[in-house]
Each structure stands twice: as C-alpha cells, then as structure tokens.
C-alpha cells in the first residue's frame, strides 16, 4: 500500500496528539491532580442525619467572624432556604447532596459549584451588593429540576457587624 509522504506525516502528527492527550489524562489521574475544584472532602450521603454539620444545615458565624453556610441539596430544594448572609464579608459555602448531582449557582455572581452526593464542595465568596439573589440548580436532577431554586438574602449590616 502506498501512502503519500505528506499523508504519512499528518498520520503521525495525529497519532502523536492522541499519545500526548492520553498521557495527560493518565498522568493527571495517577498523580491525583484530578479532584473537585475546591478541596477533597468526602461524606456519606446516606448518613447526613448523623452529621453534626449537615443534619441541620444552617448559617454559622465562627469565632473568628467568618461566616460558614452549610447547604444540603436534594430533590428538589436547597436547605436552608432562604440563606441570609451579611454583605462585604467572606462567606464560605459548604455544599453536599443527599441524593443525586445538583448545581448551586447564585445567579448574577460568580458563585457556582456542584453539590455531589458523597462530597463536600467548598468555596468562599464576598458579596458587595446587598439584595436578594436567586440560587438555581444547574444540573439536571429529575422531573422537577426546573423548580429547584432557592433564595440568598445579602444584608447590608456593615463591614464589621
Ligand atoms: Cu437539582 Cu437540578
């Protein structure tokens, strides 16, 4: 079989690319570089009732003044709801799911993460603008996915409440 010289070059380029991409995926996996974007923390989704944090998901102010919001997502709601937090202070959200994959997007902000069963997703965000925000689930999670919304109320309570 006669393969044109240039065709042969491009075949090897294509093969080279496949090798590079495959090596990248395998390398990332083997070196544990593939993980949730925030941090790696697991939790038994069937035992959230026994979790001190997630059995009663709520907004808590730590001793150092930072605000932590623990959220459980499940078909088809977020808990707590509404979520009330102060403006101009770092708010750490900790999300998990009691059933299937859900999204947690605070519309109009860059706060957006997945709530996955078995994992705790965490991110920290500061809201400069007080007001009412809609939280939407942006992962299809079932028949009433489109109804899965929550409310975030950002209260203007001064920078050092
Ligand atoms: Cu939860 Cu879509």
Coordinates of C-alpha atoms and ligand atoms in Angstrom, one line a residue:
X1 CA 0.0 0.0 0.0
X2 CA 1.4 3.4 -1.0
X3 CA 0.8 6.2 1.5
X4 CA 1.7 9.7 0.3
X5 CA 4.6 11.3 2.1
X6 CA 2.5 14.3 3.5
X7 CA -0.3 12.0 4.4
X8 CA 2.1 9.9 6.4
X9 CA 3.4 13.0 8.2
X10 CA -0.1 14.0 9.2
X11 CA -1.0 10.5 10.3
X12 CA 2.0 10.5 12.7
X13 CA 1.0 14.0 13.9
X14 CA -2.4 12.7 14.7
X15 CA -1.0 9.6 16.5
X16 CA 1.3 11.9 18.4
X17 CA -1.5 14.1 19.6
X18 CA -3.5 11.1 20.8
X19 CA -0.5 9.8 22.7
X20 CA 0.0 13.3 24.3
X21 CA -3.6 13.6 25.3
X22 CA -3.9 10.1 26.6
X23 CA -0.7 10.5 28.6
X24 CA -2.0 13.8 30.0
X25 CA -5.2 12.2 31.2
X26 CA -3.4 9.1 32.7
X27 CA -0.8 11.3 34.2
X28 CA -3.3 13.7 35.9
X29 CA -5.2 10.7 37.3
X30 CA -2.2 8.9 38.5
X31 CA -0.8 12.0 40.2
X32 CA -4.1 12.7 41.9
X33 CA -4.4 16.0 40.1
X34 CA -8.0 15.2 39.1
X35 CA -10.2 16.2 42.0
X36 CA -13.1 18.6 42.8
X37 CA -12.1 22.2 42.2
X38 CA -12.2 23.3 45.8
X39 CA -10.8 20.6 48.0
X40 CA -11.3 16.9 48.6
X41 CA -13.7 16.0 51.4
X42 CA -16.0 13.0 51.5
X43 CA -19.2 12.4 53.4
X44 CA -21.6 9.5 53.5
X45 CA -24.7 10.8 51.7
X46 CA -26.9 8.3 53.4
X47 CA -25.8 9.5 56.9
X48 CA -26.3 13.2 56.6
X49 CA -28.7 13.0 59.5
X50 CA -25.9 11.9 61.7
X51 CA -23.6 14.7 60.6
X52 CA -23.3 17.5 63.2
X53 CA -22.9 19.9 60.3
X54 CA -25.4 18.7 57.7
X55 CA -28.1 17.3 59.9
X56 CA -29.2 20.9 60.5
X57 CA -27.7 22.8 57.6
X58 CA -27.5 26.5 58.5
X59 CA -25.6 29.7 58.5
X60 CA -23.0 29.9 61.3
X61 CA -20.5 32.6 62.4
X62 CA -17.2 31.2 63.5
X63 CA -15.3 32.5 66.4
X64 CA -13.0 34.5 64.1
X65 CA -16.0 36.2 62.5
X66 CA -16.0 34.3 59.2
X67 CA -19.4 33.0 58.0
X68 CA -19.9 29.4 57.0
X69 CA -23.1 28.3 55.2
X70 CA -23.7 24.6 55.2
X71 CA -26.1 23.6 52.5
X72 CA -27.8 20.3 51.6
X73 CA -29.2 20.0 48.2
X74 CA -31.8 17.3 47.4
X75 CA -34.6 16.8 45.0
X76 CA -35.9 19.5 44.6
X77 CA -34.8 22.1 47.1
X78 CA -31.9 23.6 49.0
X79 CA -31.7 23.7 52.7
X80 CA -31.5 26.1 54.4
X81 CA -33.8 28.4 52.4
X82 CA -33.7 31.3 52.4
X83 CA -30.0 31.8 53.2
X84 CA -29.2 35.0 54.9
X85 CA -25.7 36.4 55.0
X86 CA -24.0 39.7 55.6
X87 CA -22.5 41.8 52.8
X88 CA -18.8 42.6 52.5
X89 CA -17.7 39.6 54.5
X90 CA -16.1 36.4 53.2
X91 CA -18.8 33.7 53.1
X92 CA -17.7 30.1 52.9
X93 CA -20.3 27.8 51.3
X94 CA -20.1 24.1 52.0
X95 CA -22.4 22.0 49.8
X96 CA -23.3 18.5 49.7
X97 CA -26.2 16.4 48.2
X98 CA -28.4 13.9 49.9
X99 CA -29.3 12.2 46.6
X100 CA -28.1 13.0 43.1
X101 CA -25.9 15.6 41.5
X102 CA -27.2 19.1 41.8
X103 CA -25.9 22.5 40.9
X104 CA -25.7 25.5 43.1
X105 CA -25.4 28.7 41.2
X106 CA -26.0 32.1 42.7
X107 CA -27.4 33.9 39.7
X108 CA -25.6 37.2 38.9
X109 CA -22.5 36.3 40.8
X110 CA -19.5 34.1 40.1
X111 CA -20.6 31.7 42.9
X112 CA -21.3 28.4 41.1
X113 CA -20.4 24.9 42.2
X114 CA -21.8 21.4 42.1
X115 CA -23.4 19.7 45.1
X116 CA -22.5 16.0 44.8
X117 CA -23.5 13.1 46.9
X118 CA -20.5 11.8 48.8
X119 CA -18.5 15.0 48.6
X120 CA -18.4 18.4 50.2
X121 CA -17.8 21.2 47.8
X122 CA -16.5 24.4 49.3
X123 CA -15.9 27.9 48.1
X124 CA -15.6 31.3 49.6
X125 CA -17.2 34.4 48.1
X126 CA -17.8 38.0 49.3
X127 CA -21.0 39.8 48.2
X128 CA -20.5 43.5 47.8
X129 CA -24.1 44.2 46.8
X130 CA -26.9 43.7 49.3
X131 CA -30.1 42.3 47.9
X132 CA -32.0 39.2 47.1
X133 CA -30.4 36.6 44.8
X134 CA -31.8 33.5 43.2
X135 CA -30.0 30.2 43.7
X136 CA -30.5 27.8 40.8
X137 CA -29.8 24.2 40.4
X138 CA -28.0 23.9 37.1
X139 CA -27.5 20.2 36.9
X140 CA -30.4 18.2 35.6
X141 CA -31.6 16.2 38.6
X142 CA -35.0 15.0 37.8
X143 CA -38.5 15.9 36.7
X144 CA -38.8 19.0 38.9
X145 CA -35.2 20.2 38.3
X146 CA -36.6 23.4 36.9
X147 CA -38.4 24.1 40.2
X148 CA -35.2 23.7 42.2
X149 CA -34.5 27.2 43.3
X150 CA -33.5 28.9 46.5
X151 CA -33.1 32.5 47.8
X152 CA -30.0 34.2 49.1
X153 CA -30.5 37.4 51.0
X154 CA -27.4 39.5 51.4
X155 CA -27.9 42.0 54.2
X156 CA -26.1 45.3 54.4
X157 CA -25.0 45.1 58.0
X158 CA -21.8 47.0 57.8
X159 CA -18.3 45.6 57.3
X160 CA -17.8 44.8 60.9
X161 CA -21.0 43.5 62.3
Ligands
LIG1 CU1 -31.2 19.8 41.5 CU2 -31.5 20.2 39.2

